[in-house]
Amino acid sequence: MNSQFFFNRHYSSIFDFFILYSSFCSSLSRVSINSDFGILSVHDIVAQKGYDPELPPLPDNIEEEDEDSVKIISLFKSQEPLGATIKRDESTGAIVVARIMRGGAADRSGLIHEGDELREVNGVQMEDKTPEEIIPIMAQSQGEVTFKVIPVPGIKEELSANETMLFVRSLFDYNPEEDPAIPCRQAGLGFKRGDILQIVNQEDDTWWQACRHGDSNSRAGLIPSRQLQERWASMSMGNLSGLRRSFRLGRRGGRSGNVESKRKSQEMGGATQTPTYLEVAPYCRDHKEGRRLVLLVGPSGVGLSELKRRLLLSDPDHYGVTVPHTTREKRKQEKDGVEYHFVSRQTFEMDIVNHKFLEYGEHRGNYYGTSLESVHKVIGEDKVCLLDVQPNTVQRLHTTEFKPCVVFVKPPLIQELRFSRRKATLISTQDMTKLTKTFSEEDFEDMISSAEAMDSQYGHLFEMVVVNGDFAMAFNKLRAELEKLETEAPQWIPVEWTSHTKQNTESVC
Ligand SMILES: Nc1ncnc2c1ncn2[C@@H]1O[C@H](COP(=O)(O)OP(=O)(O)OP(=O)(O)O)[C@@H](O)[C@H]1O
């Protein structure tokens, strides 16, 4: 039996019911279970807690044999869903509570538990009913609704357990409305890639319960567990070719031409990670710490250099860029340490051996490279260091020290790419000769497939995604998001960046 069939068959729908007096119900339940006389009034407890209105009258049709096993729960319909799902138990045929959503009314009441058998709703026997028949009975009930349940053995009556403090960043979009496998669609929680979720229940291997951080609704919803998502993703994972930035489109500026063809970065793995959830923790920057490094990643020609250049122009006191090293001859108008650090070939090669470069490449007999030290220099000036790198270089910088915010710059759909780049040119320099060309259809296709491959392989590292269709829109979005990095607290960073050092542990809000 496949899981989809299983879920569809055995889970029905969330109760469309709402608890008004959850605290009252909780008190009632505890007394009813332990009492020799069945159900006792608990007006005093309710009164002490200041709940209003009065306790409703107790049902008078409780049979003797039910006294120590049956629980009667009076609920009132309001606007809040009860937060529970029901199913038919395969072995006994009974209607049972399948799932209690954390933080929902049922959970907060502490009265209803997973596995409780539902005997009656407002005096209507549930025994011979299917979950599909029960839902309308409940939906038609108004005001006070009385449930008769047989509690699952061994469960202590208690109010909702403390919330867990596991936070994750979702690495994929999820829409329960489009998921045929979800056990109960109405109980699902939809989210977008990048949303911060608080996981409140992981008892089920396949369906976790979570709340979206920042939502006013504290009732949890169902989301696919990591395992389940990994299974789905591995089934749909395509071929990852064309990962590297295109070699045909050279970088502009001094190290352009086909320097990419020999471009190297410190290989740090880069195995494909299934995009599921990344465990994160809240972080507030201590003023003694450097600003977070901003890494721009994207396929060749997508506009990384242009975005970086415009950010720098927009606020040169706030943003900074690294000065690369080169072994080529210094030109008349150039100054050492401004356009480049001009070094000898011997020095450059020593630096390669000593792993000083994050990335380096060779073009027409000259080396070009970006050193780790140049990144430290910009951060040391209390600026936001903007660096565009190959995706596999990201992993080398993905450390507690740099806490990089990785921005993935994505091309738009091909129609928009054609339109937005109709006047754009690519400038490459070969020796002293500048070559200008317009984008070809093949360039667009390469850009898109390269972006897809990057996203598949490195998407788990990307904190922001900016689609560079209309340039002004992309630039404004990027600038606004980067401003939030400075102003918004807390930020959410991978949990391992907060646990290594005493300094970082203390910065957690
Ligand atoms: N949104 C856009 N609309 C129109 N033209 C754009 C847009 N973004 C970038 N361009 C233009 O596209 C060309 C390539 O951009 P850019 O050099 O910034 O790409 P890149 O990602 O740095 O590529 P490479 O790494 O190969 O140098 C430039 O002429 C740039 O002005």
PDB file of C-alpha atoms and ligand atoms in Angstrom, residues 245 249-252 299-306 420-421 424-426 439 468-471, ligand 1:
ATOM      1  CA  ARG A 245      29.630  29.523 -14.518  1.00  0.00           C
ATOM      2  CA  LEU A 249      31.263  34.637 -21.119  1.00  0.00           C
ATOM      3  CA  GLY A 250      34.384  36.060 -19.612  1.00  0.00           C
ATOM      4  CA  ARG A 251      34.442  38.297 -16.610  1.00  0.00           C
ATOM      5  CA  ARG A 252      34.838  41.897 -17.399  1.00  0.00           C
ATOM      6  CA  PRO A 299      25.542  32.048 -13.414  1.00  0.00           C
ATOM      7  CA  SER A 300      27.942  33.952 -15.627  1.00  0.00           C
ATOM      8  CA  GLY A 301      26.416  37.050 -17.205  1.00  0.00           C
ATOM      9  CA  VAL A 302      23.471  37.241 -14.798  1.00  0.00           C
ATOM     10  CA  GLY A 303      24.600  40.603 -13.452  1.00  0.00           C
ATOM     11  CA  LEU A 304      26.674  39.991 -10.323  1.00  0.00           C
ATOM     12  CA  SER A 305      29.333  42.557 -11.232  1.00  0.00           C
ATOM     13  CA  GLU A 306      26.723  45.141 -12.123  1.00  0.00           C
ATOM     14  CA  SER A 420      15.664  42.967 -20.432  1.00  0.00           C
ATOM     15  CA  ARG A 421      18.997  42.164 -22.116  1.00  0.00           C
ATOM     16  CA  ALA A 424      22.894  44.746 -22.946  1.00  0.00           C
ATOM     17  CA  THR A 425      26.364  43.858 -24.033  1.00  0.00           C
ATOM     18  CA  LEU A 426      29.076  41.695 -22.659  1.00  0.00           C
ATOM     19  CA  PHE A 439      23.707  38.131 -25.589  1.00  0.00           C
ATOM     20  CA  ASN A 468      17.556  39.835 -11.953  1.00  0.00           C
ATOM     21  CA  GLY A 469      14.975  40.578 -14.612  1.00  0.00           C
ATOM     22  CA  ASP A 470      14.294  44.286 -14.484  1.00  0.00           C
ATOM     23  CA  PHE A 471      17.549  45.710 -13.165  1.00  0.00           C
TER      24      PHE A 471
HETATM   25  N1  LIG B   1      18.774  43.276 -15.226  1.00  0.00           N
HETATM   26  C1  LIG B   1      19.542  43.597 -16.270  1.00  0.00           C
HETATM   27  N2  LIG B   1      18.988  44.116 -17.359  1.00  0.00           N
HETATM   28  C2  LIG B   1      19.743  44.431 -18.432  1.00  0.00           C
HETATM   29  N3  LIG B   1      21.073  44.246 -18.480  1.00  0.00           N
HETATM   30  C3  LIG B   1      21.691  43.718 -17.411  1.00  0.00           C
HETATM   31  C4  LIG B   1      20.956  43.370 -16.251  1.00  0.00           C
HETATM   32  N4  LIG B   1      21.839  42.874 -15.346  1.00  0.00           N
HETATM   33  C5  LIG B   1      23.039  42.903 -15.907  1.00  0.00           C
HETATM   34  N5  LIG B   1      22.979  43.417 -17.151  1.00  0.00           N
HETATM   35  C6  LIG B   1      24.048  43.590 -18.110  1.00  0.00           C
HETATM   36  O1  LIG B   1      24.499  42.286 -18.481  1.00  0.00           O
HETATM   37  C7  LIG B   1      25.886  42.289 -18.713  1.00  0.00           C
HETATM   38  C8  LIG B   1      26.552  41.245 -17.831  1.00  0.00           C
HETATM   39  O2  LIG B   1      26.421  41.654 -16.474  1.00  0.00           O
HETATM   40  P1  LIG B   1      27.591  41.418 -15.422  1.00  0.00           P
HETATM   41  O3  LIG B   1      28.920  41.682 -16.018  1.00  0.00           O
HETATM   42  O4  LIG B   1      27.255  42.135 -14.190  1.00  0.00           O
HETATM   43  O5  LIG B   1      27.463  39.855 -15.241  1.00  0.00           O
HETATM   44  P2  LIG B   1      28.266  38.901 -14.283  1.00  0.00           P
HETATM   45  O6  LIG B   1      27.269  38.094 -13.556  1.00  0.00           O
HETATM   46  O7  LIG B   1      29.229  39.644 -13.440  1.00  0.00           O
HETATM   47  O8  LIG B   1      28.984  37.965 -15.325  1.00  0.00           O
HETATM   48  P3  LIG B   1      30.523  37.513 -15.413  1.00  0.00           P
HETATM   49  O9  LIG B   1      30.784  36.806 -14.143  1.00  0.00           O
HETATM   50  O10 LIG B   1      30.568  36.627 -16.578  1.00  0.00           O
HETATM   51  O11 LIG B   1      31.303  38.756 -15.566  1.00  0.00           O
HETATM   52  C9  LIG B   1      26.351  43.708 -18.420  1.00  0.00           C
HETATM   53  O12 LIG B   1      26.411  44.422 -19.624  1.00  0.00           O
HETATM   54  C10 LIG B   1      25.276  44.264 -17.536  1.00  0.00           C
HETATM   55  O13 LIG B   1      25.186  45.668 -17.594  1.00  0.00           O
END
